[in-house]
Amino acid sequence: MTSPENASDLPESGPEAARRRTGGRSARVRTQVVEAVGTLLVESGYDALTVDAVAERAGVHRTTVYRRWRDVGGLLADVLDAAADDGWRPADTGSLEDDLTALNQEVYEALRPGGADAADGSGSGSGSGSGSGSGGNLTTALIAASFRSAQAAGALTRFWEGRYARSAQVTDRAVERGELRPGVDARALLVTATAPLYQELLLLRSAPDPELPRRAARAACAAARAGVFH
């Protein structure tokens, strides 16, 4: 385990301060801690997630973790904020249906058992609230944890707001191509396109269906062309 960082290097604490430190040792510490939180959450679930356990897994002194993140809620919030602080943009495939399908495919990969992590795509996932850590992934574990932590819930909301805001360019491009009339409600269209994936994979826990991303995108696209979102 590394030695504790000098207190003079850490004049602020909490996730806001952690996000402002972007270089050198502080950045490395944040990366180690964020990775440790994700690993522990998936392996053991929310109830086993403690500041001490994270410090040990990250190889960081517990005092550093307490000073910078304070508690489990601060740790979870920073994991989600780190996932949101990226350069992700929705794919530009040349058509509305294919753009929505590509977006849904990322969500599908993030939500299906053994799928991608939140930081790797657009998703975040399991609404059970238990965070058992068995057979899931980071996306589903983070959504489960958001039912247990107000800070995590707030960070998850920020994550989703950011993703939907960036995804609005899908509808902008469709309008520019003449596929949709101007004035479409981008948020309503995007929610309609992605909602079936959360319903099937999270709420109903249905078996993964590789055709679901395309099917949901096609239905939302048809509704948009019919003027449902104007």
mmCIF file of C-alpha atoms in Angstrom, residues 33-143:
data_model
loop_
_atom_site.group_PDB
_atom_site.id
_atom_site.type_symbol
_atom_site.label_atom_id
_atom_site.label_comp_id
_atom_site.label_asym_id
_atom_site.label_seq_id
_atom_site.Cartn_x
_atom_site.Cartn_y
_atom_site.Cartn_z
ATOM 1 C CA VAL A 33 -9.906 4.629 -6.932
ATOM 2 C CA VAL A 34 -12.578 4.786 -9.650
ATOM 3 C CA GLU A 35 -11.432 1.414 -10.987
ATOM 4 C CA ALA A 36 -11.429 -0.069 -7.496
ATOM 5 C CA VAL A 37 -14.975 1.139 -6.811
ATOM 6 C CA GLY A 38 -16.234 -0.405 -10.029
ATOM 7 C CA THR A 39 -14.489 -3.715 -9.431
ATOM 8 C CA LEU A 40 -15.732 -4.041 -5.850
ATOM 9 C CA LEU A 41 -19.261 -3.017 -6.753
ATOM 10 C CA VAL A 42 -19.502 -5.676 -9.444
ATOM 11 C CA GLU A 43 -17.779 -8.368 -7.400
ATOM 12 C CA SER A 44 -19.490 -7.867 -4.049
ATOM 13 C CA GLY A 45 -22.324 -5.356 -4.386
ATOM 14 C CA TYR A 46 -23.226 -2.145 -2.621
ATOM 15 C CA ASP A 47 -23.340 -3.526 0.911
ATOM 16 C CA ALA A 48 -19.692 -4.620 0.729
ATOM 17 C CA LEU A 49 -18.519 -1.281 -0.666
ATOM 18 C CA THR A 50 -16.660 0.684 2.008
ATOM 19 C CA VAL A 51 -14.043 3.415 1.925
ATOM 20 C CA ASP A 52 -11.529 1.080 3.562
ATOM 21 C CA ALA A 53 -12.189 -1.684 1.038
ATOM 22 C CA VAL A 54 -11.790 0.753 -1.856
ATOM 23 C CA ALA A 55 -8.541 2.129 -0.425
ATOM 24 C CA GLU A 56 -7.113 -1.357 -0.025
ATOM 25 C CA ARG A 57 -8.111 -2.458 -3.530
ATOM 26 C CA ALA A 58 -6.803 0.770 -5.076
ATOM 27 C CA GLY A 59 -3.515 0.659 -3.176
ATOM 28 C CA VAL A 60 -4.201 4.139 -1.804
ATOM 29 C CA HIS A 61 -4.038 5.225 1.823
ATOM 30 C CA ARG A 62 -7.484 5.348 3.433
ATOM 31 C CA THR A 63 -6.876 8.938 4.594
ATOM 32 C CA THR A 64 -6.573 10.056 0.985
ATOM 33 C CA VAL A 65 -9.862 8.419 0.078
ATOM 34 C CA TYR A 66 -11.677 9.884 3.072
ATOM 35 C CA ARG A 67 -10.336 13.377 2.395
ATOM 36 C CA ARG A 68 -11.154 13.413 -1.305
ATOM 37 C CA TRP A 69 -14.398 11.413 -1.462
ATOM 38 C CA ARG A 70 -15.592 11.366 2.181
ATOM 39 C CA ASP A 71 -17.910 8.376 1.884
ATOM 40 C CA VAL A 72 -19.357 5.687 -0.392
ATOM 41 C CA GLY A 73 -21.826 8.137 -1.900
ATOM 42 C CA GLY A 74 -18.996 10.434 -2.959
ATOM 43 C CA LEU A 75 -17.121 7.503 -4.471
ATOM 44 C CA LEU A 76 -20.097 6.301 -6.482
ATOM 45 C CA ALA A 77 -20.893 9.808 -7.682
ATOM 46 C CA ASP A 78 -17.328 10.262 -8.923
ATOM 47 C CA VAL A 79 -17.406 6.964 -10.808
ATOM 48 C CA LEU A 80 -20.466 8.186 -12.693
ATOM 49 C CA ASP A 81 -19.059 11.664 -13.202
ATOM 50 C CA ALA A 82 -15.857 10.118 -14.557
ATOM 51 C CA ALA A 83 -17.924 8.042 -16.998
ATOM 52 C CA ALA A 84 -19.772 11.166 -18.142
ATOM 53 C CA ASP A 85 -16.564 13.168 -18.598
ATOM 54 C CA ASP A 86 -15.641 11.684 -21.947
ATOM 55 C CA GLY A 87 -15.825 12.471 -25.637
ATOM 56 C CA TRP A 88 -18.695 10.152 -26.492
ATOM 57 C CA ARG A 89 -20.937 11.104 -29.408
ATOM 58 C CA PRO A 90 -23.666 9.089 -31.158
ATOM 59 C CA ALA A 91 -22.690 7.396 -34.394
ATOM 60 C CA ASP A 92 -23.500 9.108 -37.685
ATOM 61 C CA THR A 93 -24.599 6.305 -40.007
ATOM 62 C CA GLY A 94 -26.453 8.353 -42.595
ATOM 63 C CA SER A 95 -30.026 7.489 -41.607
ATOM 64 C CA LEU A 96 -32.277 8.003 -38.602
ATOM 65 C CA GLU A 97 -33.117 4.334 -38.157
ATOM 66 C CA ASP A 98 -29.494 3.265 -38.314
ATOM 67 C CA ASP A 99 -28.431 6.056 -35.949
ATOM 68 C CA LEU A 100 -31.049 4.972 -33.406
ATOM 69 C CA THR A 101 -30.083 1.332 -33.872
ATOM 70 C CA ALA A 102 -26.425 2.154 -33.217
ATOM 71 C CA LEU A 103 -27.424 4.083 -30.094
ATOM 72 C CA ASN A 104 -29.611 1.206 -28.916
ATOM 73 C CA GLN A 105 -26.827 -1.271 -29.592
ATOM 74 C CA GLU A 106 -24.585 0.578 -27.152
ATOM 75 C CA VAL A 107 -27.332 0.546 -24.527
ATOM 76 C CA TYR A 108 -27.960 -3.142 -25.205
ATOM 77 C CA GLU A 109 -24.295 -4.013 -24.753
ATOM 78 C CA ALA A 110 -24.201 -2.049 -21.498
ATOM 79 C CA LEU A 111 -27.295 -3.706 -20.041
ATOM 80 C CA ARG A 112 -27.081 -7.311 -21.130
ATOM 81 C CA PRO A 113 -25.423 -9.775 -18.731
ATOM 82 C CA GLY A 114 -21.670 -9.589 -19.210
ATOM 83 C CA GLY A 115 -22.017 -6.489 -21.367
ATOM 84 C CA ALA A 116 -19.927 -3.319 -21.540
ATOM 85 C CA ASP A 117 -19.430 -0.929 -18.638
ATOM 86 C CA ALA A 118 -20.989 2.487 -18.352
ATOM 87 C CA ALA A 119 -17.672 4.148 -19.031
ATOM 88 C CA ASP A 120 -17.296 2.251 -22.301
ATOM 89 C CA GLY A 121 -20.567 3.264 -23.920
ATOM 90 C CA SER A 122 -23.776 5.110 -23.291
ATOM 91 C CA GLY A 123 -25.347 2.945 -20.703
ATOM 92 C CA SER A 124 -25.866 2.434 -16.965
ATOM 93 C CA GLY A 125 -27.960 -0.325 -15.405
ATOM 94 C CA SER A 126 -29.879 -2.697 -12.799
ATOM 95 C CA GLY A 127 -32.978 -1.346 -11.182
ATOM 96 C CA SER A 128 -33.266 -4.097 -8.599
ATOM 97 C CA GLY A 129 -31.713 -1.909 -5.914
ATOM 98 C CA SER A 130 -29.831 -4.827 -4.385
ATOM 99 C CA GLY A 131 -26.460 -4.505 -6.102
ATOM 100 C CA SER A 132 -25.739 -8.146 -5.393
ATOM 101 C CA GLY A 133 -22.721 -8.163 -7.688
ATOM 102 C CA SER A 134 -23.487 -11.622 -9.078
ATOM 103 C CA GLY A 135 -23.655 -12.067 -12.823
ATOM 104 C CA GLY A 136 -23.944 -8.352 -13.537
ATOM 105 C CA ASN A 137 -21.702 -5.609 -14.833
ATOM 106 C CA LEU A 138 -20.720 -2.135 -13.761
ATOM 107 C CA THR A 139 -23.588 -0.472 -15.571
ATOM 108 C CA THR A 140 -26.270 -2.514 -13.865
ATOM 109 C CA ALA A 141 -24.472 -2.352 -10.528
ATOM 110 C CA LEU A 142 -24.327 1.458 -10.669
ATOM 111 C CA ILE A 143 -28.026 1.771 -11.379
#
